[in-house]
CSV table of C-alpha atoms in Angstrom, one decimal:
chain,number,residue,atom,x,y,z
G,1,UNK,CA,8.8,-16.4,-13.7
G,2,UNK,CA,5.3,-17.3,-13.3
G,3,UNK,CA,5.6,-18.3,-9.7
G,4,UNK,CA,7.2,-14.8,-8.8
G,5,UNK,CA,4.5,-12.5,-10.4
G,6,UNK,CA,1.4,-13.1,-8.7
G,7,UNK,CA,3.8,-13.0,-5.3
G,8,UNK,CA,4.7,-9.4,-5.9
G,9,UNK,CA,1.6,-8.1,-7.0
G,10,UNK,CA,-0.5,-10.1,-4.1
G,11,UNK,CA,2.3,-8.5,-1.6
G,12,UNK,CA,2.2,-10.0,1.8
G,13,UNK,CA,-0.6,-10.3,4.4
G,14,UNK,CA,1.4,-8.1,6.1
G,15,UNK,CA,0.5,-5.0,4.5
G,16,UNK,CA,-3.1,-5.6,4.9
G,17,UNK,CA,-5.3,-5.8,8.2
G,18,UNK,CA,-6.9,-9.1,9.0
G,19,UNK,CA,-10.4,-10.1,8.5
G,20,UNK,CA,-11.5,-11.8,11.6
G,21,UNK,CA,-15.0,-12.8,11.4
G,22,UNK,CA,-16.8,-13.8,14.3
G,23,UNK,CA,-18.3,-17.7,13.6
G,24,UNK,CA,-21.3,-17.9,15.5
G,25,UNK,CA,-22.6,-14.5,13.8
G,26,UNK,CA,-22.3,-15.4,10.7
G,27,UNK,CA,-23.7,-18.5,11.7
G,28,UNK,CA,-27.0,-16.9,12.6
G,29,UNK,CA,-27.0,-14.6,10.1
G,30,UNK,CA,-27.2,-18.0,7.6
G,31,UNK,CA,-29.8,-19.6,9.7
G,32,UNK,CA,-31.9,-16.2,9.6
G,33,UNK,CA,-31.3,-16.1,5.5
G,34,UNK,CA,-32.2,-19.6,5.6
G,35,UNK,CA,-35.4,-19.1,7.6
G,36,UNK,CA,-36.4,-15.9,5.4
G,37,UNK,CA,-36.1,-18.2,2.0
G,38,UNK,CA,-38.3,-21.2,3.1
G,39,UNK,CA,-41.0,-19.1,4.4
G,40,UNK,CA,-41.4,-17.3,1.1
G,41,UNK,CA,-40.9,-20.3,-0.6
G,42,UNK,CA,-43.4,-22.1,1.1
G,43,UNK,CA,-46.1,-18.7,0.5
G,44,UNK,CA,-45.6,-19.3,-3.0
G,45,UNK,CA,-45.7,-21.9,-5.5
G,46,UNK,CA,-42.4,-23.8,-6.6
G,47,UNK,CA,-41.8,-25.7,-9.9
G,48,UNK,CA,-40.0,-28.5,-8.9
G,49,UNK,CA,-39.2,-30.0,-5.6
G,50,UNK,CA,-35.6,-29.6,-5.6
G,51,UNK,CA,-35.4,-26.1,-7.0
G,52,UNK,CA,-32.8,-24.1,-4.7
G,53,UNK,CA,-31.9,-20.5,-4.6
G,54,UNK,CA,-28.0,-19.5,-4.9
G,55,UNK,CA,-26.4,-17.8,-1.5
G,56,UNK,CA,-23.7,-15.0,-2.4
G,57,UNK,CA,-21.0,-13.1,-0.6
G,58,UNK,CA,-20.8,-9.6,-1.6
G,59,UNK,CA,-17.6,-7.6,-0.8
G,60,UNK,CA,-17.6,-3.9,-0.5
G,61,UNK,CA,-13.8,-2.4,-0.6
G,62,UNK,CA,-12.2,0.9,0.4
G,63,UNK,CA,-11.2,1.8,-2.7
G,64,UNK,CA,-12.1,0.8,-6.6
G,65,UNK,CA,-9.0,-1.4,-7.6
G,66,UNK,CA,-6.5,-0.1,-10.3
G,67,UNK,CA,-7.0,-3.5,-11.9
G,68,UNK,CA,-8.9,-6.1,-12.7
G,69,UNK,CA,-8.5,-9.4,-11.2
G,70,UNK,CA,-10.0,-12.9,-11.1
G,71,UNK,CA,-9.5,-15.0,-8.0
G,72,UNK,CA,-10.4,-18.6,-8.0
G,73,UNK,CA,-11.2,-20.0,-4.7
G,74,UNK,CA,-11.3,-23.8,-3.1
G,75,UNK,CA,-14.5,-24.5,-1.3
G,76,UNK,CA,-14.2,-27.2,1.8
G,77,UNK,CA,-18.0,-28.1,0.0
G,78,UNK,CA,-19.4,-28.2,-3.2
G,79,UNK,CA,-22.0,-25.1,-3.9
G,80,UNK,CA,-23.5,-26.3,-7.1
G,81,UNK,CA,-26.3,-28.9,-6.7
G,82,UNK,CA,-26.3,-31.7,-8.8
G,83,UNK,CA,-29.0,-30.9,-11.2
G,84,UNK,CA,-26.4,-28.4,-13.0
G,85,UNK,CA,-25.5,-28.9,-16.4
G,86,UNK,CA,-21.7,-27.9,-17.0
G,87,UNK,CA,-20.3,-27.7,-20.8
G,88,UNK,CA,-16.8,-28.7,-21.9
G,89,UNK,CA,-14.9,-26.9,-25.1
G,90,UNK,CA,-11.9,-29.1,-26.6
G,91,UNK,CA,-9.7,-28.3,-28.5
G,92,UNK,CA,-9.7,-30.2,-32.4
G,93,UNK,CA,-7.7,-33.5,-32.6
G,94,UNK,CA,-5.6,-34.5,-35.5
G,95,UNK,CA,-7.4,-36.4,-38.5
G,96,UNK,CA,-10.6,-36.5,-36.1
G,97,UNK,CA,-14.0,-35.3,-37.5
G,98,UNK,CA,-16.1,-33.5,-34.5
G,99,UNK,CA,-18.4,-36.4,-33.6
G,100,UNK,CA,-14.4,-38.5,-33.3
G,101,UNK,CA,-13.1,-35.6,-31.0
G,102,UNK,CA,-16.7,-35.9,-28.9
G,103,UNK,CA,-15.7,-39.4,-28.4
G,104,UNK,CA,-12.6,-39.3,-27.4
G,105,UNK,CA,-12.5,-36.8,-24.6
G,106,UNK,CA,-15.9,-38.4,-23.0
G,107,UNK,CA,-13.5,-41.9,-23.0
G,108,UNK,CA,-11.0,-39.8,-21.3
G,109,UNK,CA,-13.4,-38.5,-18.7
G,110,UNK,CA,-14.7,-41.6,-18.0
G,111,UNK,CA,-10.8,-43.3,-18.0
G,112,UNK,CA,-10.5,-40.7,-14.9
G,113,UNK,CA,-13.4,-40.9,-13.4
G,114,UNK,CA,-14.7,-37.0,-13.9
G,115,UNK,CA,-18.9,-37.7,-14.1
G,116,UNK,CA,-19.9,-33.9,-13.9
G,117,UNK,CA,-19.8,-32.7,-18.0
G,118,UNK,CA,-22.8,-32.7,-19.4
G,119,UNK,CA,-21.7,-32.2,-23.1
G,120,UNK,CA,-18.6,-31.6,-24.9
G,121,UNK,CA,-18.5,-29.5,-27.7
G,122,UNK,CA,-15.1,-29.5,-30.1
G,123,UNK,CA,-13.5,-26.1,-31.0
G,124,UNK,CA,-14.2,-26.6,-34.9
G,125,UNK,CA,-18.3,-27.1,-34.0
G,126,UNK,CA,-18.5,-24.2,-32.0
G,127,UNK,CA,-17.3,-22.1,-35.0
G,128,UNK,CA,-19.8,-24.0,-37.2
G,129,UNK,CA,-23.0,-24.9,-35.7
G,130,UNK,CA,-23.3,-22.1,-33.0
G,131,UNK,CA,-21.9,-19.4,-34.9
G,132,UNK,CA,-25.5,-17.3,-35.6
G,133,UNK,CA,-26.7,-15.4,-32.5
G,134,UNK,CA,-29.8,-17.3,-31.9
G,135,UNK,CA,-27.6,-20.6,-31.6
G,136,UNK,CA,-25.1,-19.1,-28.9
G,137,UNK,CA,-28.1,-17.8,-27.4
G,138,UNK,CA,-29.3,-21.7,-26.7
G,139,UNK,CA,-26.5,-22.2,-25.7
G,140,UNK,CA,-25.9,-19.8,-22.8
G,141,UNK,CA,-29.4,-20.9,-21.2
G,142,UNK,CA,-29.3,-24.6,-21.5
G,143,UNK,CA,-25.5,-25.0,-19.3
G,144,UNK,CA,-24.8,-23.0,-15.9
G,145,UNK,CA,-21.6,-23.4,-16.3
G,146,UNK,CA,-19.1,-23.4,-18.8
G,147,UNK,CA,-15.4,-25.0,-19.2
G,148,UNK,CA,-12.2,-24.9,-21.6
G,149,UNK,CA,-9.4,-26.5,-22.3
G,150,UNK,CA,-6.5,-24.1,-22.0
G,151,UNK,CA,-4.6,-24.7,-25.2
G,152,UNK,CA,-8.1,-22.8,-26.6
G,153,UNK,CA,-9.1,-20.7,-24.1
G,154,UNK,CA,-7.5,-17.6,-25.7
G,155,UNK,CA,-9.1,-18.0,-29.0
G,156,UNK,CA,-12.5,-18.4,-27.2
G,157,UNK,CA,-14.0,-14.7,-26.6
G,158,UNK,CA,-14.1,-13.9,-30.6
G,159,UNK,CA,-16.2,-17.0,-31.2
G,160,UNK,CA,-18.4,-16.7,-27.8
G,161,UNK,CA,-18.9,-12.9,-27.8
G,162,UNK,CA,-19.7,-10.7,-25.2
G,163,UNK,CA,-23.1,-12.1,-23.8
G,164,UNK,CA,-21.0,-15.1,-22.2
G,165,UNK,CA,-19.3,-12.3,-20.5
G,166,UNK,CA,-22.4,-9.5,-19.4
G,167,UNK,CA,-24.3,-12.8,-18.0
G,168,UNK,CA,-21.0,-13.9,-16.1
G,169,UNK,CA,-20.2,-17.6,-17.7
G,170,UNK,CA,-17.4,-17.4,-19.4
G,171,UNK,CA,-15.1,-20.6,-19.8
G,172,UNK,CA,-12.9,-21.4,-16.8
G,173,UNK,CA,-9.8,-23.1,-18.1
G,174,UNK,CA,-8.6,-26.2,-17.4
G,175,UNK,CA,-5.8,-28.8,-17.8
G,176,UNK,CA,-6.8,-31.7,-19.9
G,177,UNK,CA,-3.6,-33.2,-19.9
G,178,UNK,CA,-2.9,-33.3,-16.0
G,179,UNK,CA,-2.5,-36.8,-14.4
G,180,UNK,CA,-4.8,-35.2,-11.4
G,181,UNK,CA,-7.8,-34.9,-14.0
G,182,UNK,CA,-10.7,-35.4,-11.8
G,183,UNK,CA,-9.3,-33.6,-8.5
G,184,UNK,CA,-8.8,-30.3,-10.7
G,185,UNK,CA,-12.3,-30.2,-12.8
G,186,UNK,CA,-14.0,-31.2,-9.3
G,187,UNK,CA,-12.3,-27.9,-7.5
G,188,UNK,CA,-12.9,-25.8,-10.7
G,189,UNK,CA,-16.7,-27.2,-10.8
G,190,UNK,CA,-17.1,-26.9,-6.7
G,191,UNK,CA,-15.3,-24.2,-6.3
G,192,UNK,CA,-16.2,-20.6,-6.7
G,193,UNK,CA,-14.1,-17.2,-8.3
G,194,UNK,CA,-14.5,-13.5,-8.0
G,195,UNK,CA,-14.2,-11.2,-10.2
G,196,UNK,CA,-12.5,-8.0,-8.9
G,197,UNK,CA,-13.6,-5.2,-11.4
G,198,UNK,CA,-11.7,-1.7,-11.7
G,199,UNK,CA,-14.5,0.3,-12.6
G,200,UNK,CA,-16.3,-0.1,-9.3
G,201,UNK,CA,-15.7,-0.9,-5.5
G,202,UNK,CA,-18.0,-4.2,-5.3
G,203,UNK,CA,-17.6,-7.6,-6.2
G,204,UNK,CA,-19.7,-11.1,-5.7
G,205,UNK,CA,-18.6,-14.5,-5.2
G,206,UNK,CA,-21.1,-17.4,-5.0
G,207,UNK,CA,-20.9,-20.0,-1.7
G,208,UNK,CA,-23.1,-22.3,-2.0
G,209,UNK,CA,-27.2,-22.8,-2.3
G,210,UNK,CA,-30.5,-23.2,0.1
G,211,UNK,CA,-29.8,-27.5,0.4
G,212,UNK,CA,-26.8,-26.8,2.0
G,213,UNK,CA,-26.3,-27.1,6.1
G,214,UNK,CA,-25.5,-23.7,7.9
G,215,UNK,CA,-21.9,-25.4,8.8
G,216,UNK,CA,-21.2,-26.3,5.4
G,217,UNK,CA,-22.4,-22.3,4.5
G,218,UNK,CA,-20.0,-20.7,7.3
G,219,UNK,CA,-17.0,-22.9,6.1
G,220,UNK,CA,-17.2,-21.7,2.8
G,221,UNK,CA,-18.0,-18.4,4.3
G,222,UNK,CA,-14.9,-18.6,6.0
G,223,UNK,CA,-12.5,-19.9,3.5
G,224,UNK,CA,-13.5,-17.5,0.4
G,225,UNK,CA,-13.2,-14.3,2.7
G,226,UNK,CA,-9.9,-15.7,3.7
G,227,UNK,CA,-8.4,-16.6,-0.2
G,228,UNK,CA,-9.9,-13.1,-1.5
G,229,UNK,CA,-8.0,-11.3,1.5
G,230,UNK,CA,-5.0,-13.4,0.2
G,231,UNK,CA,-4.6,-13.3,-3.4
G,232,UNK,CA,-6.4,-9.1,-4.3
G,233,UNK,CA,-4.1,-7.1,-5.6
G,234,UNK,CA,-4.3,-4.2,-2.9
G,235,UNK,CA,-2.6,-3.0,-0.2
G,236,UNK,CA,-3.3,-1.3,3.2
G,237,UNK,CA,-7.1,-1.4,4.2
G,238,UNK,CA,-9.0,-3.1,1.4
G,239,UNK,CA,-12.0,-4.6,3.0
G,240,UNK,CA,-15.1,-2.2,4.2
G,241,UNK,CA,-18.2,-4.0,4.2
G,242,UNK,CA,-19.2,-7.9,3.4
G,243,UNK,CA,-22.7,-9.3,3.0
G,244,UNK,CA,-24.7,-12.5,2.8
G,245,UNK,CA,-27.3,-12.5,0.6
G,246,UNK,CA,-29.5,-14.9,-2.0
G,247,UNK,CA,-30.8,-14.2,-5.3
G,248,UNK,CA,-34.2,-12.5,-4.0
G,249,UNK,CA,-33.4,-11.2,-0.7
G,250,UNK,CA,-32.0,-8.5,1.5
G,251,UNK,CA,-28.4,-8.2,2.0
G,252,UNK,CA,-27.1,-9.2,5.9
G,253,UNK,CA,-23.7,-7.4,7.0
G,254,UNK,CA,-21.5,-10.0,8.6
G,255,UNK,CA,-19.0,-8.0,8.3
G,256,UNK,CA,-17.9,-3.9,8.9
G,257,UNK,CA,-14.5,-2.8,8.8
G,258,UNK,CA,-13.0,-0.5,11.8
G,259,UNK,CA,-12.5,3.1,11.2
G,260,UNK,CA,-8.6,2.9,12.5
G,261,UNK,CA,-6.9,3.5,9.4
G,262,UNK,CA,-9.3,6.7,8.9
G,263,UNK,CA,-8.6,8.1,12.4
G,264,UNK,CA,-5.2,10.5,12.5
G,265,UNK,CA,-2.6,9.3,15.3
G,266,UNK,CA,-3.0,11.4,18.2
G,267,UNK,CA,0.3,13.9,18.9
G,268,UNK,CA,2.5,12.2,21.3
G,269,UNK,CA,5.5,13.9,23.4
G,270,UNK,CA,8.3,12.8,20.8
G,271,UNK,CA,6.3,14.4,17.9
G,272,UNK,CA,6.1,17.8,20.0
G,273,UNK,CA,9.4,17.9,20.6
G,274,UNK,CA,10.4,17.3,17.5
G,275,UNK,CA,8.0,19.9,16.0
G,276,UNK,CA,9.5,22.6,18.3
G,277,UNK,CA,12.9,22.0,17.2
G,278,UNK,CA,12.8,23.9,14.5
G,279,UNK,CA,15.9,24.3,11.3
G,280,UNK,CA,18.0,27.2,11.1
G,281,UNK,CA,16.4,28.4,8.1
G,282,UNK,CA,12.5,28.6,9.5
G,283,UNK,CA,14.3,30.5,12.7
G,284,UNK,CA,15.8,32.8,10.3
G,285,UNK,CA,12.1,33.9,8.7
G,286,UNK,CA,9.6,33.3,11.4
G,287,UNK,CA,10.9,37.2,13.3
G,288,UNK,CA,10.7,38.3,9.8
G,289,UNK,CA,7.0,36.9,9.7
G,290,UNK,CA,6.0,38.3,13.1
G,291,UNK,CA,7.4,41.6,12.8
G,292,UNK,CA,5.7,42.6,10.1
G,293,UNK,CA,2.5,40.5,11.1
G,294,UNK,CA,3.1,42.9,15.0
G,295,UNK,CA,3.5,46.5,12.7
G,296,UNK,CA,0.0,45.5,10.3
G,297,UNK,CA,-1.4,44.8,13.8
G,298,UNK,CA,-0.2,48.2,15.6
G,299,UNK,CA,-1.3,50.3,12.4
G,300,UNK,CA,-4.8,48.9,12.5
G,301,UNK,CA,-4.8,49.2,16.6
G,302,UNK,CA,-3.8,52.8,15.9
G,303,UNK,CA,-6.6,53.8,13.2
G,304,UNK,CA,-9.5,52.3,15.6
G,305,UNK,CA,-8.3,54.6,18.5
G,306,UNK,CA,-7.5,58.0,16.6
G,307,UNK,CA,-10.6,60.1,15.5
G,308,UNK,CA,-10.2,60.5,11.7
G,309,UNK,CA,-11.5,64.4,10.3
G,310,UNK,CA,-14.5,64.4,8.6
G,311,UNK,CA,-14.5,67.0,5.3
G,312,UNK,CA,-17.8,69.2,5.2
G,313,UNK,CA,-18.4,71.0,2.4
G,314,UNK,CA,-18.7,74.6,1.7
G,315,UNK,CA,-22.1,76.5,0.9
G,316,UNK,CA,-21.7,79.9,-0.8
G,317,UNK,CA,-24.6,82.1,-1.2
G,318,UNK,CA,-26.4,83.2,-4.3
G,319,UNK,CA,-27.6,81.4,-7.5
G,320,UNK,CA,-24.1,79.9,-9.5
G,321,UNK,CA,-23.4,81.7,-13.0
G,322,UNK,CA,-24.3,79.6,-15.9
G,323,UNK,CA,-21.9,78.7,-18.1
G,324,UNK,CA,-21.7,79.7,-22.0
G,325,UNK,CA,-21.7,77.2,-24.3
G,326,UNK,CA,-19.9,78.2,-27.7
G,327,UNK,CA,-22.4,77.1,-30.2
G,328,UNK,CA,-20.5,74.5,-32.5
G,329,UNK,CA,-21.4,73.3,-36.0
G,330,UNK,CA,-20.2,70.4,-36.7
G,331,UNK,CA,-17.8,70.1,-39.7
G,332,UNK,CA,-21.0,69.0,-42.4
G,333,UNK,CA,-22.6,72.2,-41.4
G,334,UNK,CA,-19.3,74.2,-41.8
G,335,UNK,CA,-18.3,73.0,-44.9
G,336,UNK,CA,-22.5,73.5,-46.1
G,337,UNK,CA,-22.3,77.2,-45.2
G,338,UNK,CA,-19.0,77.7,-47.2
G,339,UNK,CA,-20.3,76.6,-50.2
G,340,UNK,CA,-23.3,78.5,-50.0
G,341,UNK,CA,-21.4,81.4,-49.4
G,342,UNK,CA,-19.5,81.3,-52.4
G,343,UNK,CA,-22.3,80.3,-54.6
G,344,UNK,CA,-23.3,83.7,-53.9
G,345,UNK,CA,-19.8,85.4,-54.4
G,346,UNK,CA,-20.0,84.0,-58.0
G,347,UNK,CA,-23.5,84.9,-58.6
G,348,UNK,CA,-23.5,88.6,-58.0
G,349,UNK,CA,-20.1,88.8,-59.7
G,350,UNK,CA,-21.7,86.9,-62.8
G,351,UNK,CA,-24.8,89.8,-63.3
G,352,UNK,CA,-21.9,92.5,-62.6
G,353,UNK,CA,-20.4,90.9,-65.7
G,354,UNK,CA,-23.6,91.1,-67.8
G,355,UNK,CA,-24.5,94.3,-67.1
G,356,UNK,CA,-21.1,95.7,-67.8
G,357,UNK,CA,-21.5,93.8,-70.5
G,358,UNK,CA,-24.9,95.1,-71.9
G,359,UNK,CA,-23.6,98.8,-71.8
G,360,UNK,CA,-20.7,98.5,-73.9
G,361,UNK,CA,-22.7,96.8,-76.4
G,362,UNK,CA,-25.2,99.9,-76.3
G,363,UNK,CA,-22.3,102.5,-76.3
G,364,UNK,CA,-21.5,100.9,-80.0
G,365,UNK,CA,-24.7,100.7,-81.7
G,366,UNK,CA,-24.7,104.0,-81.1
């Protein structure tokens, strides 16, 4: 099941246009990278004698990838130099304290003849004696490279955390139980992996350093553009732009895609024949279409040519009667007047009353 995966997702090299690089310019494009770094290295002033700058590929694709990917890659020579310290995570033996473990797998190395760890570190002290952030820290700038067995490599990234990660040296894993020991940590070590990212269209693979020979720098060159073409998950045209560059330098195309897949096939005979044959049911509505596109068209011809009658207006002489506004209270007013109106009803009837009143009171006293 495992063998069957990758094969469909990779898909064949069919589907996807060759990358043919042309050798002797990417040969001179390494001897010109090569020049550029050793005259600013010899303007300035170095450290140490042997201190060598790392040369990169980076790959520029059509489109950003709807996954994310690593691809290992086999280099025909080494690109690390051997001044680099590479670290070692084991897994914890049975009844074995951490310095017992330590022990152990550096007998095994030696056994099979693998000379390139620096240090191994157990499983159990990595939780212990590196577990504050200061301590894993240390221990991501004193190694440039970082390996795993993988019967531990998934319960790694909790203990690591996400620095190993950012900085791009996190654990490759590998088989410390194969027979082929030495052959598999040397291609691991030598070789070189790529990291296809879905949230962007670029990508960098490291092939090599400045102490290498411009051959060995082309083969490797060569071979990683070849694997990445191989193994990416991505179809059609994936590959735009690739570039040589070091860690302090300007980026040199080797590399530009054609424009083919981005120019439309031209309209051959067969295509216009087949275009004018056309199916019953678009005969049946293009007259429809046309007659009444040919009536809109004879309407508007008609309007331009026909003189349309202007309307002038009539003047009558002598000044126009004003109109009468009716005076209207508004229904506050209305009912304001009323009430006054009847105050005055009552009043007068009120000194009717009195008087009346007074008189017959008079008529008795007499």
């Amino acid at each position: 099941m495992r063998a069957w995966l990758p094969a469909t997702r990779e898909g064949n090299m069919a589907d996807k246009p060759r990358v043919e690089l042309d050798r002797s310019q990417v040969k001179k494009s390494v001897l010109a990278l090569q020049a550029f770094i050793k005259s600013k290295s010899a303007s300035g002033k170095k450290l140490f004698k042997d201190e060598s700058q790392m040369i990169s590929l980076l790959f520029t694709l059509w489109k950003i990838p709807k996954e994310a990917q690593t691809i290992r890659i086999p280099l025909p020579h080494g690109q690390r130099t051997d001044s680099e310290d590479v670290c070692l995570f084991t897994r914890d033996e049975p009844q074995m304290t951490g310095e017992q473990t330590q022990r152990f797998y550096k007998k095994l190395l030696q056994e099979r003849g693998v000379t390139n760890i620096t240090e191994i570190i157990p499983f159990n002290v990595l939780k212990t004696e590196y577990k504050p952030y200061e301590a894993k820290q240390r221990l991501l700038g004193n190694f440039n490279m970082f390996l795993s067995d993988d019967r531990i490599r998934r319960r790694l990234p909790s203990h690591l955390g996400k620095h190993f990660y950012q900085r791009k040296k996190e654990p490759l894993a590998v088989n410390l139980q194969s027979k082929h020991l030495a052959e598999d940590i040397q291609k691991v070590v030598q070789g070189t992996s790529v990291r296809v990212n879905n949230k962007g269209s670029c990508c960098m693979a490291r092939v090599g350093h400045t102490g290498m020979t411009a051959d060995e720098l082309t083969d490797n060159i060569e071979a990683a553009v070849q694997t990445v073409m191989e193994k990416i998950w991505m179809k059609g045209a994936v590959m735009k732009i690739i570039h040589l560059k070091s860690e302090k330098s300007v980026a040199l195309p080797i590399y530009n895609s054609p424009l083919k897949h981005l120019i439309k096939p031209e309209v051959t005979e067969a295509n216009n024949q087949s275009a004018a044959k056309e199916t019953p049911k678009d005969t049946k509505q293009a007259p429809a279409e046309n007659t009444k596109w040919k009536a809109k068209k004879r309407k508007v011809e008609q309007s331009d040519d026909e003189e349309i009658p202007q309307l002038v207006p009539i003047k009558k002489k002598g000044k126009k009667p004003k109109l009468q506004r009716k005076k209207t209270k508004p229904a506050d007013m209305k009912h304001a007047s009323m009430v006054l109106k009847m105050s005055k009803k009552n009043g007068r009837t009120t000194k009717l009353k009195k008087k009346q009143n007074k008189t017959a009171k008079g008529a008795k006293t007499k």
